[in-house]
Amino acid sequence: MFISVFDIFKIGIGPSSSHTMGPMVAAARFLDLLREQGLKPARLAVSLHGSLAFTGKGHASDRAICLGLLGHDPATIDPDCVEEEIANLTRDKRLAVEGVGHMDFDPAADLVFDYGPPLPGHANGMIFRAFDADGAVLAEETLYSVGGGFVVSEAELAAQNEPMAGTVETGVPFPFKSAAEMLQMGRDSGLPIAEMKRRNEVARTPDGDLDAGLDRIWSVMNACLERGLSRGGTLPGGLNVKRRAHQIHAKLVGEAGQNRPFQHTVMDWLGVYAMAVNEENAAGGTLVTAPTNGAAGVVPAVLRYYLDHCPDCNQEGIRSFLLVAAAIGGIIKANASISGAEVGCQGEVGSASAMAAAGLCAALGGTNEQVENAAEIALEHHLGMTCDPIGGLVQVPCIERNAFGAVKAVTAASLSLRGDGVHFVPLDSCIETMRQTGLDMTDKYKETSKGGLAVNVVAC
């Protein structure tokens, strides 16, 4: 299937694309179903399953469901209104939905965290039910949040899992579904990856202003980064994790005039950029999935590195970066996963690092072969990374992992640019390895907070 740059990079709120943005979108989809069927229920109920149950509270999944039922959308919601909206619903236990009417919904009783076996389709499952005044079920829908804010129904998920699903792309001039096809189409056309991706986007959305959309994505990313650099205090959730980006940034600025700075200080800049974004994510701020919220700091950090530390940077370089990063992210999503609940953090920070490495390599003038090599290097050295957030919060170790993902991305881009693009492990093989590794990984290491640091730090 065609995965747009605006599918990979979605504007939303923290702390999680699959656990916050996805449930909010799913709730809105269920309300649309009620409208389409002309139903007027008396009461709604929702159950969360699998990873959504085990880490849903830490990821604010319950609050996201409530906000979606209240009519909010991740791309437009004002984070400052969340507390008041949730408080009102908790007090009134009543929804007023346009086109549906008034319905009872008590978050304490009607929103259930089911800690039993996950639903068969995916680790992030939700069941929405609508009842009449007598308690009979009027409508029921199972939806899955499959990572990066993507939400699918059971039927849509089954269609994606068909053996031939996604193998034929229509309506775009460069229908690559793998890195190998992308490189071959580049050789045949003589075009760089950024231009092929651009032509695909324009073919699918001819009425949209692609450049304006790309500029908007970077603007939101950078605004999130700047907010993170400017704010101190403690992150919500109960772990009492202190924000560090503001203090680290202040020290770096103060050291900028030193006569003999350490050469490795550039890594501190990369790290503080990434941490700033993910601290904002943990606080529930506005950001861009890249390709998820948990990994949202890597791409903006490397883009800021490009702007602040690379000569001859420009707006066109930013656009090329985003287009190429989205092309790599789309290939990974189509052939493996970007969901921590499916394959662990290798699918989130690993994918983000590969996307950023490819984007930076392209922006710095790398060939298609060097771009593919950069993505492969970055992803290869995240293989096997588990997802074990302490307390189910996207804070420890997630925030620092973004810093390391950014550093690895720049290292990968640099190594690829020093070579000629010829390398031993193809990106497609690396992606398939990630998929297989994710299948072999036990569930306790896939965003359930039942293993790894999530268990051992608490046990200490």
Short mmCIF file of C-alpha atoms in Angstrom, two decimals:
data_model
loop_
_atom_site.label_atom_id
_atom_site.label_comp_id
_atom_site.label_asym_id
_atom_site.label_seq_id
_atom_site.Cartn_x
_atom_site.Cartn_y
_atom_site.Cartn_z
CA MET A 1 0.00 0.00 0.00
CA PHE A 2 1.06 3.61 -0.52
CA ILE A 3 2.37 5.15 2.71
CA SER A 4 2.55 8.93 2.46
CA VAL A 5 5.12 11.16 4.11
CA PHE A 6 2.16 12.55 6.06
CA ASP A 7 1.28 9.05 7.28
CA ILE A 8 4.77 8.53 8.64
CA PHE A 9 4.97 12.06 10.06
CA LYS A 10 1.69 12.81 11.87
CA ILE A 11 1.08 15.77 14.13
CA GLY A 12 -0.30 14.65 17.49
CA ILE A 13 0.24 14.65 21.23
CA GLY A 14 2.25 12.55 23.65
CA PRO A 15 3.10 10.32 25.22
CA SER A 16 2.54 7.51 22.68
CA SER A 17 1.45 7.20 19.07
CA SER A 18 0.15 3.65 19.50
CA HIS A 19 -1.17 4.02 23.06
CA THR A 20 -2.39 7.65 23.01
CA MET A 21 -2.94 8.86 19.46
CA GLY A 22 -4.20 5.47 18.23
CA PRO A 23 -6.89 5.04 20.91
CA MET A 24 -8.04 8.63 20.37
CA VAL A 25 -8.42 7.97 16.65
CA ALA A 26 -10.11 4.63 17.34
CA ALA A 27 -12.71 6.26 19.61
CA ALA A 28 -13.52 8.79 16.90
CA ARG A 29 -13.84 5.98 14.35
CA PHE A 30 -16.39 4.20 16.54
CA LEU A 31 -18.45 7.38 16.84
CA ASP A 32 -18.36 7.66 13.04
CA LEU A 33 -19.68 4.09 12.83
CA LEU A 34 -22.60 4.98 15.10
CA ARG A 35 -23.40 8.00 12.91
CA GLU A 36 -23.20 5.97 9.71
CA GLN A 37 -25.61 3.38 11.09
CA GLY A 38 -27.95 6.00 12.53
CA LEU A 39 -27.70 4.52 16.03
CA LYS A 40 -28.66 6.36 19.23
CA PRO A 41 -27.15 4.33 22.08
CA ALA A 42 -27.84 4.93 25.74
CA ARG A 43 -24.39 3.85 26.96
CA LEU A 44 -20.87 3.15 25.67
CA ALA A 45 -18.18 0.83 27.01
CA VAL A 46 -14.58 0.19 25.95
CA SER A 47 -12.10 -2.55 26.83
CA LEU A 48 -8.32 -2.34 26.29
CA HIS A 49 -6.32 -5.51 25.67
CA GLY A 50 -2.74 -6.72 25.45
CA SER A 51 -0.08 -4.01 25.66
CA LEU A 52 -2.79 -1.34 25.81
CA ALA A 53 -3.98 -2.89 29.07
CA PHE A 54 -0.59 -3.50 30.67
CA THR A 55 0.92 -0.07 29.94
CA GLY A 56 -2.21 1.89 29.04
CA LYS A 57 -2.35 3.97 32.21
CA GLY A 58 1.30 4.98 31.90
CA HIS A 59 0.71 5.87 28.26
CA ALA A 60 -2.58 7.71 29.03
CA SER A 61 -4.60 5.33 26.84
CA ASP A 62 -7.66 5.70 29.05
CA ARG A 63 -7.50 9.49 28.82
CA ALA A 64 -7.01 9.25 25.05
CA ILE A 65 -10.17 7.14 24.70
CA CYS A 66 -12.09 9.74 26.68
CA LEU A 67 -10.75 12.60 24.58
CA GLY A 68 -11.61 10.78 21.36
CA LEU A 69 -15.17 10.18 22.57
CA LEU A 70 -15.34 13.88 23.44
CA GLY A 71 -14.63 14.69 19.80
CA HIS A 72 -10.93 15.56 19.91
CA ASP A 73 -8.35 14.73 17.24
CA PRO A 74 -4.62 14.23 17.94
CA ALA A 75 -3.59 16.73 15.26
CA THR A 76 -5.70 19.60 16.56
CA ILE A 77 -6.20 19.07 20.29
CA ASP A 78 -4.86 21.72 22.64
CA PRO A 79 -2.86 19.89 25.34
CA ASP A 80 -3.77 22.62 27.81
CA CYS A 81 -7.47 21.68 27.63
CA VAL A 82 -6.99 18.01 28.48
CA GLU A 83 -7.20 18.17 32.28
CA GLU A 84 -10.43 20.17 32.31
CA GLU A 85 -12.10 17.96 29.69
CA ILE A 86 -11.19 14.76 31.55
CA ALA A 87 -12.33 16.22 34.87
CA ASN A 88 -15.71 17.23 33.43
CA LEU A 89 -16.31 13.77 31.94
CA THR A 90 -15.29 12.05 35.17
CA ARG A 91 -17.78 14.23 37.04
CA ASP A 92 -20.70 14.13 34.60
CA LYS A 93 -20.27 10.54 33.31
CA ARG A 94 -22.07 11.69 30.17
CA LEU A 95 -21.18 12.27 26.52
CA ALA A 96 -22.86 14.63 24.09
CA VAL A 97 -21.90 13.48 20.60
CA GLU A 98 -22.90 15.38 17.48
CA GLY A 99 -25.08 13.23 15.24
CA VAL A 100 -25.51 10.56 17.92
CA GLY A 101 -26.91 12.29 20.99
CA HIS A 102 -26.32 11.89 24.71
CA MET A 103 -24.86 8.67 26.10
CA ASP A 104 -23.76 7.48 29.51
CA PHE A 105 -20.05 6.81 29.83
CA ASP A 106 -18.38 6.46 33.21
CA PRO A 107 -14.61 6.17 32.69
CA ALA A 108 -14.21 4.40 36.02
CA ALA A 109 -16.72 1.67 35.16
CA ASP A 110 -17.09 1.63 31.39
CA LEU A 111 -13.39 1.70 30.45
CA VAL A 112 -11.86 -1.67 31.32
CA PHE A 113 -8.20 -2.72 31.29
CA ASP A 114 -8.35 -6.42 30.38
CA TYR A 115 -5.15 -8.11 31.57
CA GLY A 116 -6.03 -11.45 30.05
CA PRO A 117 -4.67 -12.79 26.76
CA PRO A 118 -4.31 -10.17 24.00
CA LEU A 119 -6.79 -10.10 21.14
CA PRO A 120 -5.72 -12.39 18.27
CA GLY A 121 -5.07 -9.69 15.70
CA HIS A 122 -2.48 -7.49 17.41
CA ALA A 123 -0.95 -6.68 20.79
CA ASN A 124 -2.74 -3.30 20.87
CA GLY A 125 -6.44 -4.21 20.73
CA MET A 126 -9.61 -2.33 21.72
CA ILE A 127 -13.25 -3.35 21.74
CA PHE A 128 -15.91 -0.63 21.60
CA ARG A 129 -19.52 -1.46 22.46
CA ALA A 130 -22.73 0.59 22.33
CA PHE A 131 -25.83 -0.43 24.33
CA ASP A 132 -29.49 0.53 24.27
CA ALA A 133 -31.43 1.53 27.38
CA ASP A 134 -32.13 -2.13 28.21
CA GLY A 135 -28.47 -3.12 28.01
CA ALA A 136 -28.63 -4.88 24.65
CA VAL A 137 -25.62 -4.45 22.38
CA LEU A 138 -26.41 -2.17 19.43
CA ALA A 139 -22.92 -2.09 17.90
CA GLU A 140 -19.52 -3.63 18.56
CA GLU A 141 -16.22 -2.90 16.84
CA THR A 142 -12.72 -4.27 17.41
CA LEU A 143 -9.93 -1.89 16.43
CA TYR A 144 -6.16 -2.22 16.58
CA SER A 145 -3.56 0.48 17.10
CA VAL A 146 -0.69 -0.87 15.01
CA GLY A 147 1.98 1.75 15.67
CA GLY A 148 2.71 5.30 14.57
CA GLY A 149 -0.91 6.36 15.14
CA PHE A 150 -2.24 3.94 12.51
CA VAL A 151 -5.57 2.30 13.43
CA VAL A 152 -7.18 -0.62 11.59
CA SER A 153 -10.31 -2.70 12.00
CA GLU A 154 -10.30 -6.50 12.09
CA ALA A 155 -11.24 -6.60 8.41
CA GLU A 156 -8.55 -4.10 7.44
CA LEU A 157 -5.94 -6.00 9.45
CA ALA A 158 -6.92 -9.28 7.79
CA ALA A 159 -6.63 -7.66 4.35
CA GLN A 160 -3.14 -6.37 5.18
CA ASN A 161 -2.08 -9.85 6.28
CA GLU A 162 -3.19 -11.53 3.05
CA PRO A 163 -0.26 -13.16 1.24
CA MET A 164 -0.44 -10.75 -1.70
CA ALA A 165 -1.33 -7.64 0.30
CA GLY A 166 0.70 -4.61 -0.65
CA THR A 167 2.61 -6.36 -3.43
CA VAL A 168 1.10 -4.29 -6.22
CA GLU A 169 1.11 -0.50 -6.02
CA THR A 170 -0.96 1.57 -8.40
CA GLY A 171 -1.37 5.25 -9.02
CA VAL A 172 2.23 6.30 -8.40
CA PRO A 173 5.13 6.47 -10.87
CA PHE A 174 7.64 4.72 -8.58
CA PRO A 175 5.80 1.89 -6.79
CA PHE A 176 8.73 0.51 -4.81
CA LYS A 177 7.84 -1.79 -1.91
CA SER A 178 11.40 -2.69 -0.96
CA ALA A 179 14.78 -1.01 -0.82
CA ALA A 180 16.02 -3.14 -3.71
CA GLU A 181 13.15 -1.97 -5.92
CA MET A 182 13.74 1.61 -4.82
CA LEU A 183 17.39 1.43 -5.86
CA GLN A 184 16.58 -0.22 -9.19
CA MET A 185 13.96 2.39 -10.01
CA GLY A 186 16.52 5.05 -9.17
CA ARG A 187 19.02 3.51 -11.57
CA ASP A 188 16.44 3.18 -14.32
CA SER A 189 15.12 6.73 -13.95
CA GLY A 190 18.33 8.49 -12.98
CA LEU A 191 16.44 10.17 -10.12
CA PRO A 192 17.40 10.47 -6.45
CA ILE A 193 15.16 8.86 -3.82
CA ALA A 194 13.82 12.23 -2.69
CA GLU A 195 12.56 13.06 -6.18
CA MET A 196 10.96 9.64 -6.67
CA LYS A 197 9.17 10.00 -3.33
CA ARG A 198 8.13 13.54 -4.26
CA ARG A 199 6.59 12.38 -7.54
CA ASN A 200 4.74 9.60 -5.75
CA GLU A 201 3.30 12.09 -3.26
CA VAL A 202 2.21 14.54 -5.94
CA ALA A 203 0.59 11.74 -7.94
CA ARG A 204 -1.56 10.76 -4.95
CA THR A 205 -2.33 14.26 -3.65
CA PRO A 206 -2.23 16.53 -6.70
CA ASP A 207 -4.29 19.24 -5.04
CA GLY A 208 -2.13 19.49 -1.95
CA ASP A 209 0.88 21.71 -1.48
CA LEU A 210 3.57 19.17 -0.69
CA ASP A 211 6.26 21.66 0.24
CA ALA A 212 3.94 23.58 2.55
CA GLY A 213 3.05 20.30 4.25
CA LEU A 214 6.70 19.33 4.66
CA ASP A 215 7.52 22.77 6.04
CA ARG A 216 4.64 22.45 8.48
CA ILE A 217 5.96 19.09 9.69
CA TRP A 218 9.41 20.53 10.35
CA SER A 219 7.91 23.62 12.01
CA VAL A 220 5.98 21.48 14.52
CA MET A 221 9.01 19.27 15.12
CA ASN A 222 11.26 22.25 15.77
CA ALA A 223 8.69 24.01 17.96
CA CYS A 224 8.45 20.88 20.11
CA LEU A 225 12.24 20.74 20.33
CA GLU A 226 12.43 24.41 21.37
CA ARG A 227 9.75 23.94 24.03
CA GLY A 228 11.68 21.00 25.43
CA LEU A 229 14.87 23.06 25.60
CA SER A 230 13.09 25.86 27.47
CA ARG A 231 11.28 23.88 30.16
CA GLY A 232 12.50 22.42 33.44
CA GLY A 233 10.68 20.63 36.22
CA THR A 234 9.54 17.05 36.71
CA LEU A 235 7.74 14.84 34.21
CA PRO A 236 4.26 13.56 35.12
CA GLY A 237 3.47 9.93 35.88
CA GLY A 238 4.92 9.24 39.32
CA LEU A 239 8.53 8.30 38.53
CA ASN A 240 9.61 11.87 39.37
CA VAL A 241 11.96 11.96 36.39
CA LYS A 242 13.49 15.41 36.06
CA ARG A 243 13.69 17.17 32.73
CA ARG A 244 17.36 17.52 31.78
CA ALA A 245 17.38 19.05 28.31
CA HIS A 246 16.96 22.63 29.53
CA GLN A 247 19.91 22.44 31.91
CA ILE A 248 22.18 20.59 29.47
CA HIS A 249 21.35 23.08 26.72
CA ALA A 250 22.15 26.02 28.99
CA LYS A 251 25.57 24.52 29.73
CA LEU A 252 26.27 23.91 26.05
CA VAL A 253 25.36 27.48 25.17
CA GLY A 254 27.60 28.74 27.97
CA GLU A 255 30.51 26.65 26.73
CA ALA A 256 30.11 27.75 23.10
CA GLY A 257 32.71 30.50 23.41
CA GLN A 258 35.47 28.36 24.83
CA ASN A 259 38.73 28.38 22.87
CA ARG A 260 39.25 24.62 23.04
CA PRO A 261 35.90 22.79 23.02
CA PHE A 262 35.82 19.02 22.98
CA GLN A 263 35.22 17.64 19.50
CA HIS A 264 32.71 15.15 20.91
CA THR A 265 30.52 18.02 22.18
CA VAL A 266 28.57 17.72 18.94
CA MET A 267 27.16 14.47 20.34
CA ASP A 268 25.91 16.42 23.36
CA TRP A 269 24.03 18.73 21.01
CA LEU A 270 22.48 15.77 19.23
CA GLY A 271 21.53 14.21 22.53
CA VAL A 272 19.98 17.33 24.00
CA TYR A 273 17.92 17.94 20.85
CA ALA A 274 16.49 14.43 21.00
CA MET A 275 15.88 14.51 24.75
CA ALA A 276 14.08 17.84 24.49
CA VAL A 277 11.54 16.35 22.09
CA ASN A 278 10.98 13.21 24.12
CA GLU A 279 10.63 15.10 27.38
CA GLU A 280 7.86 17.08 25.72
CA ASN A 281 6.34 13.83 24.50
CA ALA A 282 6.42 12.38 28.02
CA ALA A 283 4.67 15.53 29.25
CA GLY A 284 1.85 15.10 26.71
CA GLY A 285 2.90 17.95 24.45
CA THR A 286 2.34 18.46 20.73
CA LEU A 287 4.85 16.71 18.46
CA VAL A 288 5.24 14.71 15.24
CA THR A 289 5.39 10.91 15.03
CA ALA A 290 8.72 9.99 13.49
CA PRO A 291 7.69 7.24 12.97
CA THR A 292 6.25 6.92 16.51
CA ASN A 293 6.00 9.14 19.57
CA GLY A 294 8.39 6.99 21.59
CA ALA A 295 11.03 7.55 18.89
CA ALA A 296 9.95 11.08 17.93
CA GLY A 297 13.18 12.76 19.00
CA VAL A 298 15.60 11.11 16.60
CA VAL A 299 14.57 12.70 13.29
CA PRO A 300 14.16 16.26 14.66
CA ALA A 301 17.50 15.98 16.47
CA VAL A 302 19.34 14.96 13.32
CA LEU A 303 17.54 17.63 11.31
CA ARG A 304 18.61 20.29 13.83
CA TYR A 305 22.12 18.89 13.63
CA TYR A 306 21.94 19.35 9.86
CA LEU A 307 20.79 22.96 10.25
CA ASP A 308 23.07 24.00 13.10
CA HIS A 309 26.24 22.05 12.42
CA CYS A 310 26.44 21.29 8.69
CA PRO A 311 27.58 23.84 6.09
CA ASP A 312 25.39 24.74 3.11
CA CYS A 313 22.18 23.54 4.77
CA ASN A 314 18.92 24.91 3.36
CA GLN A 315 15.15 24.46 3.27
CA GLU A 316 15.31 22.18 0.25
CA GLY A 317 17.67 19.95 2.20
CA ILE A 318 15.09 19.71 5.00
CA ARG A 319 12.39 18.70 2.51
CA SER A 320 14.63 16.09 0.89
CA PHE A 321 15.54 14.77 4.34
CA LEU A 322 11.87 14.30 5.27
CA LEU A 323 10.92 12.71 1.94
CA VAL A 324 13.78 10.20 2.07
CA ALA A 325 13.19 9.44 5.75
CA ALA A 326 9.52 8.78 4.98
CA ALA A 327 10.44 6.49 2.08
CA ILE A 328 12.62 4.38 4.39
CA GLY A 329 10.00 4.44 7.14
CA GLY A 330 7.34 3.28 4.71
CA ILE A 331 9.46 0.35 3.54
CA ILE A 332 10.10 -0.70 7.14
CA LYS A 333 6.43 -0.44 8.10
CA ALA A 334 5.31 -2.36 5.01
CA ASN A 335 7.79 -5.20 5.47
CA ALA A 336 8.27 -5.40 9.24
CA SER A 337 6.88 -3.05 11.89
CA ILE A 338 7.33 0.31 13.61
CA SER A 339 5.41 -0.85 16.69
CA GLY A 340 7.17 -1.50 20.00
CA ALA A 341 4.28 -3.77 20.97
CA GLU A 342 5.00 -5.94 17.92
CA VAL A 343 8.79 -6.03 17.63
CA GLY A 344 10.24 -4.09 20.56
CA CYS A 345 12.12 -0.80 20.51
CA GLN A 346 14.13 -1.88 17.45
CA GLY A 347 10.95 -1.08 15.52
CA GLU A 348 10.69 2.39 17.03
CA VAL A 349 14.09 3.92 17.78
CA GLY A 350 15.76 1.54 15.31
CA SER A 351 13.45 2.58 12.51
CA ALA A 352 13.75 6.25 13.46
CA SER A 353 17.54 6.03 13.40
CA ALA A 354 17.48 4.38 9.97
CA MET A 355 15.12 7.05 8.67
CA ALA A 356 17.25 9.88 10.07
CA ALA A 357 20.48 8.37 8.75
CA ALA A 358 19.02 8.07 5.27
CA GLY A 359 17.55 11.56 5.40
CA LEU A 360 20.81 13.16 6.52
CA CYS A 361 22.81 11.24 3.91
CA ALA A 362 20.47 12.49 1.19
CA ALA A 363 20.53 16.08 2.45
CA LEU A 364 24.33 15.99 2.40
CA GLY A 365 24.39 14.88 -1.23
CA GLY A 366 24.67 11.10 -0.86
CA THR A 367 23.85 8.81 -3.74
CA ASN A 368 20.89 6.46 -3.59
CA GLU A 369 23.21 3.60 -2.77
CA GLN A 370 24.82 5.58 0.05
CA VAL A 371 21.38 6.52 1.41
CA GLU A 372 20.31 2.86 1.50
CA ASN A 373 23.62 1.97 3.15
CA ALA A 374 23.14 4.65 5.82
CA ALA A 375 19.69 3.30 6.70
CA GLU A 376 21.02 -0.26 6.89
CA ILE A 377 23.93 0.65 9.16
CA ALA A 378 21.67 2.49 11.60
CA LEU A 379 19.02 -0.23 11.73
CA GLU A 380 21.52 -3.08 11.97
CA HIS A 381 22.91 -1.70 15.21
CA HIS A 382 19.52 -1.50 16.87
CA LEU A 383 18.50 -5.09 16.13
CA GLY A 384 17.20 -6.94 19.17
CA MET A 385 16.43 -3.83 21.23
CA THR A 386 13.55 -4.55 23.58
CA CYS A 387 10.74 -2.26 24.74
CA ASP A 388 10.71 -2.18 28.56
CA PRO A 389 9.43 1.20 29.78
CA ILE A 390 9.58 1.51 33.55
CA GLY A 391 6.10 2.01 34.98
CA GLY A 392 4.66 1.88 31.47
CA LEU A 393 5.81 5.48 30.99
CA VAL A 394 7.65 6.71 27.90
CA GLN A 395 10.46 8.11 30.04
CA VAL A 396 13.07 5.59 31.19
CA PRO A 397 14.87 4.35 29.14
CA CYS A 398 12.99 5.86 26.20
CA ILE A 399 14.20 9.48 26.40
CA GLU A 400 17.90 8.63 26.40
CA ARG A 401 17.40 5.95 23.73
CA ASN A 402 16.39 8.72 21.34
CA ALA A 403 19.67 10.51 22.04
CA PHE A 404 21.63 7.39 21.18
CA GLY A 405 19.46 6.77 18.12
CA ALA A 406 20.33 10.24 16.85
CA VAL A 407 24.06 9.74 17.42
CA LYS A 408 23.93 6.39 15.62
CA ALA A 409 22.06 7.99 12.73
CA VAL A 410 24.75 10.62 12.20
CA THR A 411 27.47 8.00 12.52
CA ALA A 412 25.72 5.79 9.97
CA ALA A 413 25.29 8.67 7.51
CA SER A 414 28.94 9.63 7.92
CA LEU A 415 30.18 6.07 7.38
CA SER A 416 28.04 5.67 4.27
CA LEU A 417 29.22 8.97 2.79
CA ARG A 418 32.83 7.84 3.25
CA GLY A 419 32.10 4.78 1.13
CA ASP A 420 30.70 4.17 -2.33
CA GLY A 421 27.40 2.62 -1.28
CA VAL A 422 28.56 -0.96 -1.83
CA HIS A 423 28.09 -2.96 1.37
CA PHE A 424 27.56 -6.49 2.61
CA VAL A 425 24.11 -6.51 4.25
CA PRO A 426 21.20 -5.14 2.17
CA LEU A 427 18.67 -2.95 3.96
CA ASP A 428 15.90 -5.38 3.01
CA SER A 429 17.73 -8.22 4.77
CA CYS A 430 18.15 -6.08 7.85
CA ILE A 431 14.43 -5.23 7.86
CA GLU A 432 13.51 -8.90 7.52
CA THR A 433 15.87 -9.73 10.37
CA MET A 434 14.12 -7.17 12.54
CA ARG A 435 10.76 -8.73 11.68
CA GLN A 436 11.94 -12.23 12.54
CA THR A 437 13.63 -11.03 15.74
CA GLY A 438 10.40 -9.37 16.80
CA LEU A 439 8.46 -12.58 16.23
CA ASP A 440 10.96 -14.51 18.35
CA MET A 441 10.99 -11.92 21.15
CA THR A 442 8.83 -12.81 24.15
CA ASP A 443 5.89 -10.56 24.92
CA LYS A 444 7.38 -9.39 28.20
CA TYR A 445 9.97 -7.44 26.18
CA LYS A 446 7.40 -5.80 23.88
CA GLU A 447 5.84 -2.78 25.62
CA THR A 448 4.09 -4.72 28.36
CA SER A 449 6.51 -3.58 31.10
CA LYS A 450 6.71 -7.21 32.29
CA GLY A 451 10.45 -7.65 31.67
CA GLY A 452 13.81 -5.91 31.39
CA LEU A 453 14.36 -2.61 33.15
CA ALA A 454 10.66 -2.31 33.86
CA VAL A 455 10.95 -5.23 36.28
CA ASN A 456 14.50 -5.04 37.58
CA VAL A 457 14.60 -1.37 38.48
CA VAL A 458 11.33 -1.64 40.38
CA ALA A 459 12.54 -4.83 42.10
CA CYS A 460 15.61 -3.02 43.37
#
